[in-house]
CSV table of C-alpha atoms and ligand atoms in Angstrom, one decimal:
chain,number,residue,atom,x,y,z
A,132,UNK,CA,-0.4,-16.0,-19.3
A,133,UNK,CA,1.4,-14.6,-16.3
A,134,UNK,CA,-0.2,-11.8,-14.4
A,135,UNK,CA,1.6,-8.9,-12.7
A,136,UNK,CA,0.3,-6.6,-10.0
A,137,UNK,CA,2.1,-3.2,-10.5
A,138,UNK,CA,-1.0,-1.1,-9.6
A,139,UNK,CA,-4.2,-1.5,-7.7
A,140,UNK,CA,-5.8,-1.2,-11.1
A,141,UNK,CA,-4.4,-4.7,-11.9
A,142,UNK,CA,-6.8,-6.0,-9.2
A,143,UNK,CA,-9.8,-4.0,-10.7
A,144,UNK,CA,-11.8,-7.1,-11.3
A,145,UNK,CA,-10.9,-9.3,-8.3
A,146,UNK,CA,-9.7,-7.1,-5.4
A,147,UNK,CA,-12.6,-8.4,-3.3
A,148,UNK,CA,-11.9,-12.0,-4.3
A,149,UNK,CA,-8.2,-11.6,-3.3
A,150,UNK,CA,-9.4,-10.2,0.1
A,151,UNK,CA,-11.7,-13.2,0.5
A,152,UNK,CA,-8.9,-15.6,-0.3
A,153,UNK,CA,-6.6,-13.7,2.2
A,154,UNK,CA,-9.2,-14.1,4.9
A,155,UNK,CA,-9.5,-17.8,4.1
A,156,UNK,CA,-5.7,-18.2,4.3
A,157,UNK,CA,-5.7,-16.4,7.6
A,158,UNK,CA,-8.2,-18.9,9.0
A,159,UNK,CA,-6.6,-22.0,7.5
A,160,UNK,CA,-2.8,-22.2,7.7
A,161,UNK,CA,-2.7,-25.7,6.1
A,162,UNK,CA,-3.3,-24.3,2.6
A,163,UNK,CA,0.0,-24.6,0.8
A,164,UNK,CA,1.6,-25.0,-2.6
A,165,UNK,CA,2.0,-28.6,-3.7
A,166,UNK,CA,5.5,-28.0,-5.0
A,167,UNK,CA,8.1,-25.5,-3.7
A,168,UNK,CA,7.9,-22.0,-5.2
A,169,UNK,CA,10.6,-19.3,-5.0
A,170,UNK,CA,10.1,-15.6,-4.7
A,171,UNK,CA,13.0,-13.2,-5.4
A,172,UNK,CA,12.6,-9.8,-3.7
A,173,UNK,CA,14.5,-6.8,-5.0
A,174,UNK,CA,14.7,-3.9,-2.6
A,175,UNK,CA,16.1,-0.5,-3.5
A,176,UNK,CA,14.7,1.0,-0.3
A,177,UNK,CA,14.5,-0.1,3.3
A,178,UNK,CA,11.5,-2.2,4.6
A,179,UNK,CA,10.4,-3.8,7.8
A,180,UNK,CA,6.8,-5.1,7.1
A,181,UNK,CA,6.9,-5.8,3.4
A,182,UNK,CA,10.2,-7.8,3.5
A,183,UNK,CA,9.3,-9.8,6.6
A,184,UNK,CA,5.6,-10.5,5.6
A,185,UNK,CA,6.6,-11.6,2.0
A,186,UNK,CA,9.3,-13.9,3.4
A,187,UNK,CA,7.0,-15.3,6.1
A,188,UNK,CA,4.2,-15.7,3.5
A,189,UNK,CA,6.4,-17.8,1.3
A,190,UNK,CA,7.6,-20.0,4.2
A,191,UNK,CA,4.0,-20.6,5.3
A,192,UNK,CA,3.0,-21.5,1.8
A,193,UNK,CA,5.7,-24.1,1.4
A,194,UNK,CA,7.9,-21.8,-0.7
A,195,UNK,CA,11.1,-19.8,-0.1
A,196,UNK,CA,12.1,-16.2,-0.6
A,197,UNK,CA,15.4,-14.7,-1.6
A,198,UNK,CA,16.2,-11.1,-0.4
A,199,UNK,CA,18.1,-9.1,-2.9
A,200,UNK,CA,19.3,-5.6,-2.0
A,201,UNK,CA,19.7,-3.8,-5.3
A,202,UNK,CA,23.0,-2.5,-4.0
A,203,UNK,CA,24.4,-6.0,-4.0
A,204,UNK,CA,23.2,-6.7,-7.5
A,205,UNK,CA,24.7,-5.6,-10.9
A,206,UNK,CA,21.7,-3.3,-11.3
A,207,UNK,CA,23.8,-0.7,-9.5
A,208,UNK,CA,26.7,-0.9,-11.9
A,209,UNK,CA,25.1,-0.8,-15.3
A,210,UNK,CA,23.2,-4.1,-16.0
A,211,UNK,CA,19.8,-3.1,-17.3
A,212,UNK,CA,16.6,-3.9,-15.5
A,213,UNK,CA,15.5,-5.8,-18.6
A,214,UNK,CA,18.4,-8.1,-18.6
A,215,UNK,CA,18.1,-8.6,-14.9
A,216,UNK,CA,14.4,-9.6,-15.4
A,217,UNK,CA,15.2,-12.1,-18.1
A,218,UNK,CA,17.9,-13.8,-15.9
A,219,UNK,CA,15.8,-13.7,-12.7
A,220,UNK,CA,12.8,-15.3,-14.6
A,221,UNK,CA,14.9,-18.4,-15.3
A,222,UNK,CA,15.6,-19.0,-11.6
A,223,UNK,CA,12.4,-17.9,-9.9
A,224,UNK,CA,8.6,-18.4,-9.9
A,225,UNK,CA,7.7,-14.9,-8.9
A,226,UNK,CA,9.5,-11.5,-8.3
A,227,UNK,CA,8.7,-8.6,-6.0
A,228,UNK,CA,10.3,-5.2,-6.5
A,229,UNK,CA,10.5,-2.1,-4.2
A,230,UNK,CA,11.8,0.7,-6.4
A,231,UNK,CA,12.3,4.4,-6.5
A,232,UNK,CA,10.9,4.7,-10.1
A,233,UNK,CA,7.6,3.2,-11.2
A,234,UNK,CA,9.0,2.9,-14.8
A,235,UNK,CA,11.6,0.5,-13.5
A,236,UNK,CA,8.9,-1.8,-12.1
A,237,UNK,CA,7.1,-1.6,-15.5
A,238,UNK,CA,10.3,-2.4,-17.3
A,239,UNK,CA,11.1,-5.4,-15.0
A,240,UNK,CA,7.6,-6.8,-15.6
A,241,UNK,CA,7.8,-6.3,-19.3
A,242,UNK,CA,10.9,-8.4,-19.5
A,243,UNK,CA,10.0,-11.0,-16.9
A,244,UNK,CA,8.3,-14.3,-17.9
A,245,UNK,CA,7.1,-14.8,-14.3
A,246,UNK,CA,4.6,-12.6,-12.3
A,247,UNK,CA,5.9,-9.4,-10.8
A,248,UNK,CA,4.5,-7.7,-7.7
A,249,UNK,CA,5.1,-4.0,-7.0
A,250,UNK,CA,6.3,-3.9,-3.4
A,251,UNK,CA,6.1,0.0,-3.3
A,252,UNK,CA,7.4,2.6,-5.7
A,253,UNK,CA,7.1,6.4,-6.0
A,254,UNK,CA,3.6,6.1,-7.5
A,255,UNK,CA,1.8,3.2,-5.8
A,256,UNK,CA,1.9,0.7,-2.9
A,257,UNK,CA,-0.7,-2.0,-4.1
A,258,UNK,CA,0.2,-4.7,-1.6
A,259,UNK,CA,-0.5,-2.3,1.3
A,260,UNK,CA,-4.0,-1.6,-0.1
A,261,UNK,CA,-5.0,-5.3,0.0
A,262,UNK,CA,-4.1,-5.5,3.7
A,263,UNK,CA,-5.8,-2.2,4.4
A,264,UNK,CA,-9.1,-3.1,2.7
A,265,UNK,CA,-9.0,-6.6,4.3
A,266,UNK,CA,-8.7,-4.9,7.7
A,267,UNK,CA,-11.6,-2.5,7.0
A,268,UNK,CA,-13.7,-5.5,5.8
A,269,UNK,CA,-12.9,-7.4,9.0
A,270,UNK,CA,-13.8,-4.4,11.2
A,271,UNK,CA,-16.8,-3.0,9.3
A,272,UNK,CA,-18.2,-6.1,7.5
A,273,UNK,CA,-18.3,-4.2,4.2
A,274,UNK,CA,-16.3,-1.9,2.0
A,275,UNK,CA,-18.9,0.1,0.1
A,276,UNK,CA,-21.0,2.8,1.7
A,277,UNK,CA,-18.2,3.8,4.0
A,278,UNK,CA,-16.2,7.1,4.0
A,279,UNK,CA,-12.4,7.1,4.3
A,280,UNK,CA,-10.6,10.3,5.2
A,281,UNK,CA,-7.0,10.3,4.1
A,282,UNK,CA,-5.0,13.1,5.7
A,283,UNK,CA,-1.5,14.3,4.7
A,284,UNK,CA,0.7,13.7,1.7
A,285,UNK,CA,-0.9,12.8,-1.7
A,286,UNK,CA,1.8,10.1,-2.0
A,287,UNK,CA,2.1,6.5,-3.3
A,288,UNK,CA,-0.2,5.2,-0.5
A,289,UNK,CA,-2.8,7.9,-1.1
A,290,UNK,CA,-2.8,7.1,-4.9
A,291,UNK,CA,-3.3,3.4,-4.2
A,292,UNK,CA,-6.1,4.0,-1.7
A,293,UNK,CA,-7.9,6.2,-4.2
A,294,UNK,CA,-7.9,3.3,-6.7
A,295,UNK,CA,-8.9,0.8,-4.0
A,296,UNK,CA,-11.8,3.1,-2.8
A,297,UNK,CA,-13.1,3.4,-6.4
A,298,UNK,CA,-12.9,-0.3,-7.1
A,299,UNK,CA,-14.8,-1.2,-3.8
A,300,UNK,CA,-17.3,1.7,-3.9
A,301,UNK,CA,-15.9,3.5,-0.8
A,302,UNK,CA,-16.2,7.3,-0.6
A,303,UNK,CA,-12.8,8.9,-0.1
A,304,UNK,CA,-11.9,12.4,0.9
A,305,UNK,CA,-8.2,13.4,0.7
A,306,UNK,CA,-7.0,16.4,2.6
A,307,UNK,CA,-3.6,17.6,1.6
A,308,UNK,CA,-1.7,20.9,1.2
A,309,UNK,CA,-1.5,22.5,-2.2
A,310,UNK,CA,1.3,21.0,-4.4
A,311,UNK,CA,1.0,17.7,-2.5
A,312,UNK,CA,-2.1,16.4,-4.4
A,313,UNK,CA,-2.4,12.8,-5.4
A,314,UNK,CA,-1.1,11.9,-8.9
A,315,UNK,CA,-3.4,13.5,-11.7
A,316,UNK,CA,-3.5,10.4,-13.8
A,317,UNK,CA,-4.4,8.2,-10.9
A,318,UNK,CA,-7.1,10.6,-9.9
A,319,UNK,CA,-8.5,10.4,-13.4
A,320,UNK,CA,-8.5,6.6,-13.4
A,321,UNK,CA,-10.1,6.6,-9.9
A,322,UNK,CA,-12.9,8.9,-11.2
A,323,UNK,CA,-13.3,6.7,-14.3
A,324,UNK,CA,-13.8,3.6,-12.1
A,325,UNK,CA,-16.2,5.5,-9.8
A,326,UNK,CA,-18.6,6.1,-12.8
A,327,UNK,CA,-19.4,2.3,-12.4
A,328,UNK,CA,-19.1,1.9,-8.6
A,329,UNK,CA,-20.7,5.3,-7.7
A,330,UNK,CA,-18.3,6.3,-4.9
A,331,UNK,CA,-17.5,9.9,-4.1
A,332,UNK,CA,-14.0,11.2,-4.5
A,333,UNK,CA,-12.8,14.6,-3.3
A,334,UNK,CA,-9.5,16.4,-2.7
A,335,UNK,CA,-9.8,19.2,-0.2
A,336,UNK,CA,-7.4,21.4,1.8
A,337,UNK,CA,-9.2,21.4,5.2
A,338,UNK,CA,-8.6,18.1,7.1
A,339,UNK,CA,-11.8,18.8,9.1
A,340,UNK,CA,-13.8,18.6,5.8
A,341,UNK,CA,-12.3,15.3,5.0
A,342,UNK,CA,-12.7,13.8,8.5
A,343,UNK,CA,-16.3,15.0,8.8
A,344,UNK,CA,-18.5,11.9,9.3
A,345,UNK,CA,-15.7,9.6,8.2
A,346,UNK,CA,-15.7,5.8,9.1
A,347,UNK,CA,-12.0,5.5,8.5
A,348,UNK,CA,-9.1,7.9,9.2
A,349,UNK,CA,-5.9,7.1,7.4
A,350,UNK,CA,-2.6,8.9,7.4
A,351,UNK,CA,1.0,8.2,6.3
A,352,UNK,CA,4.4,9.8,6.8
A,353,UNK,CA,4.9,13.4,5.6
A,354,UNK,CA,8.4,12.5,4.3
A,355,UNK,CA,8.4,9.3,2.1
A,356,UNK,CA,11.5,7.4,1.2
A,357,UNK,CA,13.2,9.5,-1.5
A,358,UNK,CA,11.7,12.8,-0.2
A,359,UNK,CA,14.3,13.2,2.6
A,360,UNK,CA,15.8,16.4,1.1
A,361,UNK,CA,12.5,18.2,1.5
A,362,UNK,CA,12.1,17.1,5.2
A,363,UNK,CA,12.3,20.6,6.8
A,364,UNK,CA,9.9,22.2,4.4
A,365,UNK,CA,7.4,19.3,4.5
A,366,UNK,CA,7.4,19.2,8.3
A,367,UNK,CA,6.3,22.8,8.3
A,368,UNK,CA,3.7,22.5,5.5
A,369,UNK,CA,2.1,19.4,6.9
A,370,UNK,CA,1.8,20.6,10.5
A,371,UNK,CA,-1.9,21.4,10.1
A,372,UNK,CA,-2.5,17.9,8.8
A,373,UNK,CA,-1.7,16.0,12.0
A,374,UNK,CA,-4.2,13.4,13.0
A,375,UNK,CA,-4.9,14.2,16.7
A,376,UNK,CA,-7.9,13.9,19.0
A,377,UNK,CA,-9.2,17.4,18.0
A,378,UNK,CA,-9.4,16.4,14.4
A,379,UNK,CA,-10.7,12.9,15.1
A,380,UNK,CA,-13.6,14.4,16.9
A,381,UNK,CA,-15.2,15.2,13.5
A,382,UNK,CA,-15.3,11.5,12.5
A,383,UNK,CA,-18.1,9.1,13.2
A,384,UNK,CA,-18.1,7.8,16.8
A,385,UNK,CA,-17.0,4.2,15.8
A,386,UNK,CA,-14.3,5.3,13.3
A,387,UNK,CA,-11.2,3.2,12.8
A,388,UNK,CA,-7.7,4.6,12.4
A,389,UNK,CA,-5.3,3.1,9.9
A,390,UNK,CA,-1.6,3.9,9.1
A,391,UNK,CA,0.5,1.8,6.7
A,392,UNK,CA,3.5,2.3,9.2
A,393,UNK,CA,6.2,3.2,9.9
A,394,UNK,CA,4.6,6.0,11.9
A,395,UNK,CA,6.4,9.1,13.0
A,396,UNK,CA,4.7,9.7,16.3
A,397,UNK,CA,4.2,13.4,17.2
A,398,UNK,CA,4.3,14.3,13.5
A,399,UNK,CA,1.5,12.9,11.3
A,400,UNK,CA,-0.2,11.2,14.3
A,401,UNK,CA,-0.3,11.7,18.0
A,402,UNK,CA,0.3,8.8,20.5
A,403,UNK,CA,-3.2,9.0,21.9
A,404,UNK,CA,-4.6,8.3,18.4
A,405,UNK,CA,-2.2,5.6,17.3
A,406,UNK,CA,-2.4,3.8,20.7
A,407,UNK,CA,-6.1,4.6,21.2
A,408,UNK,CA,-9.2,2.4,21.1
A,409,UNK,CA,-10.0,3.3,17.5
A,410,UNK,CA,-6.6,2.3,16.1
A,411,UNK,CA,-6.2,-0.9,14.2
A,412,UNK,CA,-2.7,-0.3,12.9
A,413,UNK,CA,-1.1,-3.5,14.2
A,414,UNK,CA,-3.9,-5.7,12.9
A,415,UNK,CA,-3.5,-3.9,9.6
A,416,UNK,CA,0.3,-4.7,9.8
A,417,UNK,CA,-0.5,-8.3,10.6
A,418,UNK,CA,-2.8,-8.5,7.6
A,419,UNK,CA,0.2,-7.7,5.4
A,420,UNK,CA,1.2,-11.4,5.9
A,421,UNK,CA,-2.2,-12.9,4.9
A,422,UNK,CA,-2.9,-10.5,2.1
A,423,UNK,CA,0.5,-11.2,0.6
A,424,UNK,CA,-0.2,-14.9,0.9
A,425,UNK,CA,-3.5,-14.2,-0.9
A,426,UNK,CA,-1.9,-12.3,-3.7
A,427,UNK,CA,0.9,-14.8,-4.2
A,428,UNK,CA,-1.4,-17.8,-4.0
A,429,UNK,CA,-3.7,-16.2,-6.6
A,430,UNK,CA,-0.8,-15.3,-9.0
A,431,UNK,CA,0.8,-18.8,-8.8
B,694,CP,N1,4.0,-0.4,5.2
B,694,CP,C1,5.2,-0.8,4.7
B,694,CP,O1,5.3,-1.1,3.5
B,694,CP,O2,6.2,-0.9,5.6
B,694,CP,P1,7.7,-1.3,5.2
B,694,CP,O3,8.3,0.0,4.6
B,694,CP,O4,8.3,-1.5,6.6
B,694,CP,O5,7.8,-2.4,4.3
B,695,NVA,N1,4.8,6.7,1.7
B,695,NVA,C1,5.7,5.9,2.4
B,695,NVA,C2,5.2,4.6,2.7
B,695,NVA,C3,6.1,3.7,3.5
B,695,NVA,C4,5.5,2.3,3.6
B,695,NVA,C5,7.0,5.9,1.6
B,695,NVA,O1,7.0,5.7,0.4
B,695,NVA,O2,8.1,6.0,2.2
């Protein structure tokens, strides 16, 4: 049976195995498919990292990738996502989809006979989380018994980090303004998983509470793709949530700083933090390539 990865929950039983495989693929570039596989990548939103890393991953694995801007497909002029999925499945071995609406990703997967990967939507960004936890593992040598502080918007990345933290047994403290909490249902699922793994989860208002004794500080943009109309209001509301040296002082001495990128320097993070000695953001970005190789290799 084909397997889709639409949520971090779809890696509930083997996230750490996928990370292990990704690390193996990073060390050994000779591992490839025995026959050529083709990935079709639908993008409704812009991308630098996800598009390039998926494409490079396929090339390194002896496959190919086809970039499909949704604007240049019939999706935009009335063909349903279901019909699109049925047709694409007949040409391709695997499909990735960056969408505005999580329900569209679910609908694509339901109608596709080949595996579907969520390449970011309004609710989650599962591919990012594989690279993030891989980077944390490389730097800290473990995933459980660490504390992550996520500062800023309770968005798609925050939702996926919550699930990843529960699966791996990492404590997570999210500091966000009121009305910008992570998704309620995701929070419920994360808490349900934490009953088994025993990690602590909290959502707080004061970023200093979250960063207190943290091993990892993570932030993301204040204005996600699709939220542009709220830019002015968000930039005001999120101002106290900037990751700067004053805030980072509350973390453990050997903390690492992560950001999924793109970063808006001077907004959610200051230059001295993102360019500082604790920052691993470019290694994290590089790991998008190996983690995507890991996910695709596993699915195919
Ligand atoms: N982090 C991430 O997904 O970046 P892109 O939007 O550039 O793909
Ligand atoms: N939260 C951001 C992540 C970008 C990779 C967005 O959805 O725009």
